[in-house]
Short mmCIF file of C-alpha atoms and ligand atoms in Angstrom, two decimals:
data_model
loop_
_atom_site.label_atom_id
_atom_site.label_comp_id
_atom_site.label_asym_id
_atom_site.label_seq_id
_atom_site.Cartn_x
_atom_site.Cartn_y
_atom_site.Cartn_z
CA MET J 170 161.08 -166.01 40.64
CA LYS J 171 164.36 -164.07 42.10
CA ILE J 172 167.60 -166.13 42.88
CA LEU J 173 170.08 -164.18 44.92
CA VAL J 174 173.50 -164.41 44.99
CA ALA J 175 175.07 -162.04 48.57
CA THR J 176 178.29 -163.02 48.50
CA ASP J 177 180.55 -160.19 50.71
CA LYS J 178 183.48 -161.62 49.25
CA PRO J 179 182.39 -161.83 45.08
CA PHE J 180 182.77 -164.13 42.99
CA ALA J 181 185.23 -164.15 39.90
CA GLN J 182 182.87 -162.27 36.73
CA VAL J 183 183.53 -165.52 35.17
CA ALA J 184 181.19 -167.82 37.34
CA VAL J 185 178.42 -164.67 38.09
CA ASP J 186 178.13 -164.98 34.08
CA GLY J 187 178.05 -169.00 34.48
CA ILE J 188 175.36 -168.32 36.93
CA ARG J 189 172.96 -165.89 35.51
CA LYS J 190 173.00 -167.84 32.40
CA GLU J 191 171.85 -170.92 34.27
CA VAL J 192 169.61 -168.73 36.31
CA GLU J 193 167.62 -167.25 32.84
CA THR J 194 167.96 -170.33 30.46
CA ALA J 195 165.59 -171.33 33.44
CA GLY J 196 163.17 -168.40 32.69
CA TYR J 197 164.22 -166.67 36.64
CA THR J 198 165.46 -163.23 37.49
CA LEU J 199 169.25 -162.91 38.84
CA ALA J 200 170.21 -160.34 41.58
CA LEU J 201 173.19 -159.80 43.06
CA LEU J 202 174.43 -158.24 46.32
CA GLU J 203 178.06 -158.39 46.64
CA LYS J 204 180.61 -156.73 48.79
CA TYR J 205 177.50 -155.58 51.77
CA GLY J 206 179.75 -155.12 54.48
CA GLU J 207 176.93 -154.64 56.88
CA LYS J 208 174.02 -156.95 57.21
CA ALA J 209 170.80 -154.10 57.02
CA LYS J 210 172.16 -154.61 53.41
CA LEU J 211 171.50 -158.19 53.26
CA LEU J 212 168.44 -158.43 55.28
CA GLU J 213 166.88 -155.95 53.09
CA ALA J 214 167.92 -157.47 49.85
CA VAL J 215 166.78 -161.00 50.94
CA ALA J 216 163.31 -159.58 51.37
CA ASP J 217 161.69 -160.90 48.13
CA ALA J 218 164.39 -163.47 46.82
CA ASP J 219 163.06 -166.96 46.83
CA ALA J 220 166.22 -168.66 46.59
CA LEU J 221 169.64 -167.74 47.40
CA ILE J 222 173.29 -168.58 46.23
CA ILE J 223 175.88 -167.61 49.24
CA ARG J 224 179.81 -168.71 49.95
CA SER J 225 180.94 -167.60 53.93
CA ASP J 226 178.41 -165.52 54.28
CA VAL J 227 176.09 -165.92 57.89
CA ILE J 228 172.76 -167.28 57.16
CA ASP J 229 170.85 -166.57 60.86
CA ALA J 230 167.61 -166.99 61.91
CA GLU J 231 167.47 -162.70 61.56
CA VAL J 232 168.14 -163.35 57.62
CA LEU J 233 165.90 -166.21 57.68
CA ASP J 234 162.98 -164.33 59.41
CA ALA J 235 163.38 -160.74 56.59
CA ALA J 236 163.45 -164.01 54.23
CA LYS J 237 159.64 -164.04 53.96
CA GLN J 238 159.92 -165.27 49.95
CA LEU J 239 162.93 -167.89 50.27
CA LYS J 240 162.61 -171.43 49.48
CA ILE J 241 166.57 -172.25 49.50
CA VAL J 242 169.59 -171.50 50.72
CA VAL J 243 172.72 -172.53 48.30
CA ARG J 244 176.21 -172.17 49.76
CA ALA J 245 178.66 -172.29 47.53
CA GLY J 246 181.91 -174.37 48.56
CA ALA J 247 182.26 -177.65 50.50
CA GLY J 248 181.42 -176.30 55.05
CA TYR J 249 178.26 -175.38 56.03
CA ASP J 250 178.35 -173.60 59.71
CA ASN J 251 177.76 -170.20 58.23
CA VAL J 252 174.48 -171.32 57.95
CA ASP J 253 171.79 -172.23 60.86
CA LEU J 254 170.72 -175.27 60.07
CA GLU J 255 167.39 -175.70 63.05
CA ALA J 256 166.43 -172.69 61.52
CA ALA J 257 166.17 -172.58 58.78
CA THR J 258 164.00 -175.85 58.77
CA ALA J 259 162.25 -174.50 61.34
CA HIS J 260 161.20 -171.18 58.62
CA GLY J 261 160.68 -173.90 55.61
CA VAL J 262 164.03 -173.69 53.84
CA CYS J 263 165.75 -176.39 51.95
CA VAL J 264 169.49 -175.63 52.99
CA MET J 265 172.28 -177.56 50.37
CA ASN J 266 176.11 -177.25 49.68
CA THR J 267 177.89 -178.50 46.38
CA PRO J 268 180.11 -180.79 47.49
CA GLY J 269 183.29 -181.67 45.05
CA GLN J 270 183.64 -178.34 42.92
CA ASN J 271 186.22 -176.88 44.81
CA SER J 272 187.79 -181.00 45.90
CA ASN J 273 190.66 -180.54 43.40
CA ALA J 274 191.58 -176.77 44.51
CA VAL J 275 191.36 -177.79 48.00
CA ALA J 276 193.41 -181.18 47.21
CA GLU J 277 196.44 -179.40 45.26
CA LEU J 278 196.93 -176.45 47.75
CA ALA J 279 197.57 -179.92 49.90
CA PHE J 280 200.29 -181.09 47.43
CA GLY J 281 201.65 -177.22 47.45
CA LEU J 282 201.76 -177.17 51.09
CA MET J 283 203.94 -180.46 51.45
CA VAL J 284 206.02 -179.64 49.07
CA MET J 285 206.57 -176.92 51.01
CA ALA J 286 207.57 -178.34 53.48
CA VAL J 287 209.88 -181.22 52.78
CA ARG J 288 211.65 -178.46 50.83
CA ASN J 289 211.53 -177.32 54.47
CA LEU J 290 210.17 -173.78 53.88
CA TYR J 291 212.55 -172.80 50.71
CA ASN J 292 214.84 -171.83 53.21
CA GLY J 293 217.53 -172.91 50.45
CA THR J 294 219.08 -176.17 53.19
CA SER J 295 218.74 -179.39 51.12
CA GLY J 296 215.34 -181.17 52.06
CA THR J 297 213.51 -184.37 50.81
CA GLU J 298 211.82 -185.80 48.87
CA LEU J 299 207.73 -187.25 48.75
CA LYS J 300 207.96 -190.10 47.16
CA GLY J 301 208.67 -193.07 48.54
CA LYS J 302 206.83 -191.16 51.93
CA LYS J 303 203.94 -192.32 53.91
CA LEU J 304 200.76 -190.63 53.83
CA GLY J 305 198.14 -190.66 56.27
CA ILE J 306 195.04 -188.67 54.50
CA HIS J 307 192.51 -188.08 57.72
CA ALA J 308 188.64 -187.84 56.33
CA TYR J 309 188.49 -189.96 52.75
CA GLY J 310 185.59 -187.59 51.76
CA ASN J 311 185.88 -184.97 48.26
CA VAL J 312 189.14 -183.43 49.53
CA GLY J 313 190.48 -186.48 50.56
CA ARG J 314 190.09 -189.00 47.89
CA ASN J 315 191.23 -186.56 45.52
CA VAL J 316 194.83 -185.94 47.26
CA ALA J 317 195.30 -189.72 46.91
CA ARG J 318 194.64 -189.56 43.80
CA ILE J 319 197.16 -187.10 43.61
CA ALA J 320 199.71 -188.52 46.13
CA LYS J 321 200.15 -192.12 43.34
CA GLY J 322 201.28 -189.63 40.69
CA PHE J 323 204.15 -188.46 43.57
CA GLY J 324 204.63 -192.19 44.36
CA MET J 325 203.21 -192.33 47.84
CA GLU J 326 202.34 -195.30 49.68
CA ILE J 327 199.35 -194.29 50.93
CA CYS J 328 196.75 -195.35 54.05
CA ALA J 329 194.08 -193.21 54.98
CA TYR J 330 191.79 -192.52 58.38
CA ASP J 331 187.06 -192.48 57.98
CA THR J 332 184.54 -193.47 60.21
CA PHE J 333 181.85 -193.39 57.18
CA PRO J 334 181.79 -197.02 55.91
CA ALA J 335 181.03 -195.98 52.58
CA ALA J 336 184.21 -193.78 52.60
CA VAL J 337 186.34 -196.89 53.28
CA GLU J 338 185.42 -198.45 50.41
CA ALA J 339 185.60 -195.81 48.33
CA MET J 340 189.41 -196.94 49.51
CA LYS J 341 188.99 -200.08 48.51
CA GLN J 342 187.71 -199.08 45.12
CA ASP J 343 190.66 -196.89 44.99
CA GLY J 344 193.77 -198.57 45.95
CA ILE J 345 193.98 -197.06 49.24
CA MET J 346 195.01 -198.75 52.66
CA PRO J 347 191.99 -198.72 54.90
CA ILE J 348 193.15 -198.39 59.08
CA GLU J 349 191.04 -198.74 61.37
CA HIS J 350 192.37 -196.57 64.14
CA VAL J 351 193.61 -193.11 64.10
CA GLU J 352 196.11 -193.32 65.74
CA ASP J 353 198.23 -195.92 63.83
CA LEU J 354 197.30 -192.65 61.15
CA TYR J 355 199.43 -191.02 62.74
CA ALA J 356 202.36 -193.63 64.25
CA THR J 357 203.09 -194.84 60.78
CA CYS J 358 202.90 -191.88 58.86
CA ASN J 359 206.19 -189.70 57.82
CA ILE J 360 202.72 -187.12 56.27
CA VAL J 361 199.33 -186.57 57.29
CA SER J 362 196.95 -184.31 55.62
CA LEU J 363 193.59 -183.15 57.50
CA HIS J 364 190.35 -183.18 55.96
CA ILE J 365 187.96 -183.90 58.05
CA PRO J 366 185.27 -181.79 58.77
CA ALA J 367 183.89 -179.37 62.32
CA THR J 368 181.83 -181.28 64.06
CA PRO J 369 180.93 -181.14 68.16
CA GLU J 370 183.42 -184.90 67.77
CA THR J 371 186.02 -183.47 65.73
CA LYS J 372 186.55 -179.86 67.19
CA GLY J 373 189.64 -179.64 69.01
CA SER J 374 190.17 -182.91 68.98
CA ILE J 375 194.65 -182.56 67.02
CA GLY J 376 196.45 -181.89 68.89
CA TYR J 377 199.54 -182.87 71.64
CA ASP J 378 198.18 -186.81 72.51
CA LEU J 379 197.71 -187.82 67.93
CA VAL J 380 200.41 -185.69 66.76
CA GLY J 381 202.89 -186.38 69.77
CA ARG J 382 202.47 -190.26 67.83
CA MET J 383 203.93 -188.60 64.54
CA PRO J 384 207.43 -190.16 63.35
CA LYS J 385 210.50 -187.64 63.17
CA GLY J 386 209.87 -185.01 60.82
CA GLY J 387 207.21 -186.11 60.69
CA VAL J 388 204.85 -183.27 58.96
CA LEU J 389 200.91 -182.44 59.46
CA ILE J 390 198.89 -180.42 56.62
CA ASN J 391 195.33 -178.87 56.74
CA THR J 392 193.42 -177.58 54.64
CA ALA J 393 190.45 -178.41 56.54
CA ARG J 394 189.62 -175.65 59.21
CA LYS J 395 191.16 -174.24 62.64
CA GLU J 396 187.91 -176.04 64.62
CA VAL J 397 189.55 -179.67 64.38
CA ILE J 398 193.15 -178.34 65.79
CA ASP J 399 193.92 -177.28 69.58
CA GLU J 400 196.40 -175.37 69.17
CA GLU J 401 197.10 -175.11 73.20
CA GLY J 402 198.85 -179.18 72.90
CA MET J 403 200.00 -178.15 69.16
CA LEU J 404 202.19 -175.20 70.17
CA ARG J 405 203.37 -177.86 73.50
CA LEU J 406 203.97 -180.73 70.97
CA LEU J 407 205.88 -178.93 68.45
CA GLY J 408 207.98 -177.04 71.43
CA GLU J 409 208.79 -180.05 71.73
CA ARG J 410 208.89 -182.22 68.47
CA THR J 411 211.64 -179.14 67.09
CA ASP J 412 211.49 -182.31 64.20
CA LEU J 413 208.03 -181.57 63.42
CA LYS J 414 206.37 -178.99 60.75
CA TYR J 415 202.45 -178.11 60.85
CA MET J 416 201.71 -176.21 57.18
CA THR J 417 198.19 -174.65 57.20
CA ASP J 418 195.41 -173.26 55.02
CA ILE J 419 193.62 -171.98 57.96
CA MET J 420 195.83 -169.22 60.30
CA PRO J 421 195.16 -170.27 63.85
CA VAL J 422 193.53 -167.96 66.39
CA ARG J 423 197.74 -168.34 68.13
CA HIS J 424 199.41 -167.66 64.64
CA THR J 425 202.21 -165.73 66.42
CA GLU J 426 202.09 -167.56 69.69
CA PHE J 427 203.39 -170.88 66.97
CA GLN J 428 205.56 -168.78 64.11
CA SER J 429 207.45 -168.06 67.44
CA VAL J 430 207.82 -172.14 68.62
CA ALA J 431 208.19 -173.18 65.57
CA THR J 432 209.98 -171.09 63.06
CA GLY J 433 210.99 -172.43 59.82
CA ARG J 434 208.41 -175.67 60.84
CA TYR J 435 205.90 -173.64 60.29
CA PHE J 436 203.29 -171.84 57.47
CA ALA J 437 199.93 -170.58 57.54
CA THR J 438 198.87 -169.02 54.67
CA PRO J 439 197.74 -164.82 55.24
CA LYS J 440 194.56 -166.00 53.39
CA LYS J 441 192.27 -169.61 53.41
CA MET J 442 193.07 -169.80 49.92
CA GLY J 443 191.98 -173.70 49.17
CA ALA J 444 189.10 -173.36 46.51
CA GLN J 445 190.41 -169.86 45.18
CA THR J 446 190.93 -170.92 41.68
CA ALA J 447 188.73 -169.63 39.18
CA GLU J 448 188.25 -173.16 38.08
CA ALA J 449 186.58 -174.06 41.48
CA ASN J 450 185.17 -170.59 42.16
CA ILE J 451 183.07 -171.28 38.60
CA ASN J 452 182.32 -175.02 39.00
CA ALA J 453 180.96 -173.98 42.99
CA GLY J 454 178.10 -171.16 41.74
CA ILE J 455 177.69 -173.26 38.97
CA ALA J 456 177.27 -175.99 40.13
CA ALA J 457 174.54 -174.20 43.05
CA ALA J 458 173.01 -172.43 40.22
CA ARG J 459 172.01 -175.77 38.15
CA GLN J 460 170.82 -177.92 42.02
CA ILE J 461 168.38 -173.65 42.04
CA VAL J 462 167.02 -174.82 38.87
CA GLY J 463 166.24 -178.66 40.02
CA PHE J 464 164.72 -177.93 42.62
CA PHE J 465 162.06 -176.11 42.21
CA ARG J 466 161.81 -177.47 38.64
CA ASP J 467 161.53 -181.37 39.60
CA GLY J 468 162.01 -181.10 43.66
CA CYS J 469 165.84 -182.19 43.10
CA GLU J 470 166.69 -182.24 46.80
CA ARG J 471 169.98 -184.42 46.34
CA PHE J 472 172.30 -182.11 48.18
CA ARG J 473 170.56 -181.00 51.21
CA VAL J 474 172.01 -180.83 54.67
CA ASN J 475 168.65 -179.47 57.14
CA LYS J 476 166.04 -182.17 57.55
N1 NAD I 586 190.79 -175.00 53.15
C1 NAD I 586 190.19 -174.78 52.17
O1 NAD I 586 189.88 -173.62 51.21
C2 NAD I 586 188.92 -175.50 52.87
C3 NAD I 586 188.19 -175.93 50.69
C4 NAD I 586 186.75 -176.48 50.54
C5 NAD I 586 187.21 -177.53 51.96
N2 NAD I 586 187.36 -177.47 53.01
C6 NAD I 586 187.75 -178.16 54.07
O2 NAD I 586 187.97 -179.91 54.69
C7 NAD I 586 187.38 -180.28 54.71
C8 NAD I 586 186.59 -181.84 53.16
O3 NAD I 586 186.13 -180.90 52.77
P1 NAD I 586 185.29 -182.42 52.11
O4 NAD I 586 184.97 -181.46 50.78
O5 NAD I 586 186.34 -183.41 51.18
O6 NAD I 586 184.06 -183.17 53.03
P2 NAD I 586 183.41 -184.52 52.71
O7 NAD I 586 182.05 -184.17 53.11
O8 NAD I 586 183.47 -184.86 51.23
O9 NAD I 586 183.68 -185.53 53.21
C9 NAD I 586 184.36 -185.37 54.91
C10 NAD I 586 184.81 -186.73 55.45
O10 NAD I 586 185.07 -186.66 56.47
C11 NAD I 586 184.52 -188.00 57.02
N3 NAD I 586 184.29 -187.69 58.65
C12 NAD I 586 183.81 -187.03 59.76
N4 NAD I 586 183.94 -187.47 60.98
C13 NAD I 586 185.33 -187.78 61.23
C14 NAD I 586 185.75 -188.04 61.79
N5 NAD I 586 185.60 -187.67 63.05
N6 NAD I 586 186.64 -188.72 61.90
C15 NAD I 586 187.09 -189.60 60.39
N7 NAD I 586 186.74 -189.08 59.46
C16 NAD I 586 185.11 -188.50 59.81
C17 NAD I 586 183.21 -188.40 56.70
O11 NAD I 586 183.47 -189.36 56.93
C18 NAD I 586 183.91 -187.99 55.50
O12 NAD I 586 184.44 -188.70 54.27
C19 NAD I 586 186.23 -179.72 55.09
O13 NAD I 586 186.80 -179.46 57.17
C20 NAD I 586 186.32 -178.73 54.47
O14 NAD I 586 185.36 -177.12 55.56
C21 NAD I 586 188.78 -176.26 53.52
#
């Protein structure tokens, strides 16, 4: 049984060591394809792989065609829109992600961005504190829940919005106020932290109308996805509302326009950094290896994301 780790952007060595240990203890063979650059190398490497561990690597129908023995692909991380799920199903390949493994890392970065925003991007002027401010968590999944946990330590007032009943139940369990209408989350919160996935419903859904409801001095934090932002609408809003700030871990396509429209009120990490911690890297890689072993040994499909 050959487990291929195909990562154009490699895992940290300590994560690879952990994956190797899981795979070899189970009696399987580990193969590594790192920094492969061209797709042709990936197509060659997948030819005899039974399982694949990937990060943001694109697995499309062409890769699946080339992977004649493939039974499972695990995306070490949360988002899996880099995998063609329909094609995987058509090829009889199970696709999984490793939800929750990098959630704390992303949540901590959201607070890094929040503090930076309320301290005026560390420009030497007097800012405000997070304590006592109202935080709106837009989507209460794995990251959102960690944001709530940390926000309690900051002494913030916390509310959240999510469309999934189980997430609303989780809010109640955690003592977080559920908000019924998303508009109210924006209208009542000083800071909104985005944690929605990119779906047909959410794409381009955060823009002029919704963010424009925020009270004076509002801050939008985005550690979710670039696709959920309506960049045109956000640019227009930031131009009109010079009190608003936008901090993002996912650089917009129109980054330079954001920089000039909202100078001193806008910040984007140069590269997506939310999950870039040693801990998250190790956790997600090892979880992927364990899920593959569980799949082959016990038929466990707990984190399957395709049909
Ligand atoms: N910045 C980074 O490096 C980084 C790393 C990991 C994840 N992410 C992103 O963070 C986001 C959250 O990740 P997660 O692990 O918490 O995901 P998750 O699947 O655990 O949670 C997502 C939540 O969104 C809710 N949701 C879905 N559609 C919604 C809608 N239309 N309105 C409101 N809620 C909706 C779901 O019910 C769920 O509770 C994702 O977009 C993910 O891609 C970013």
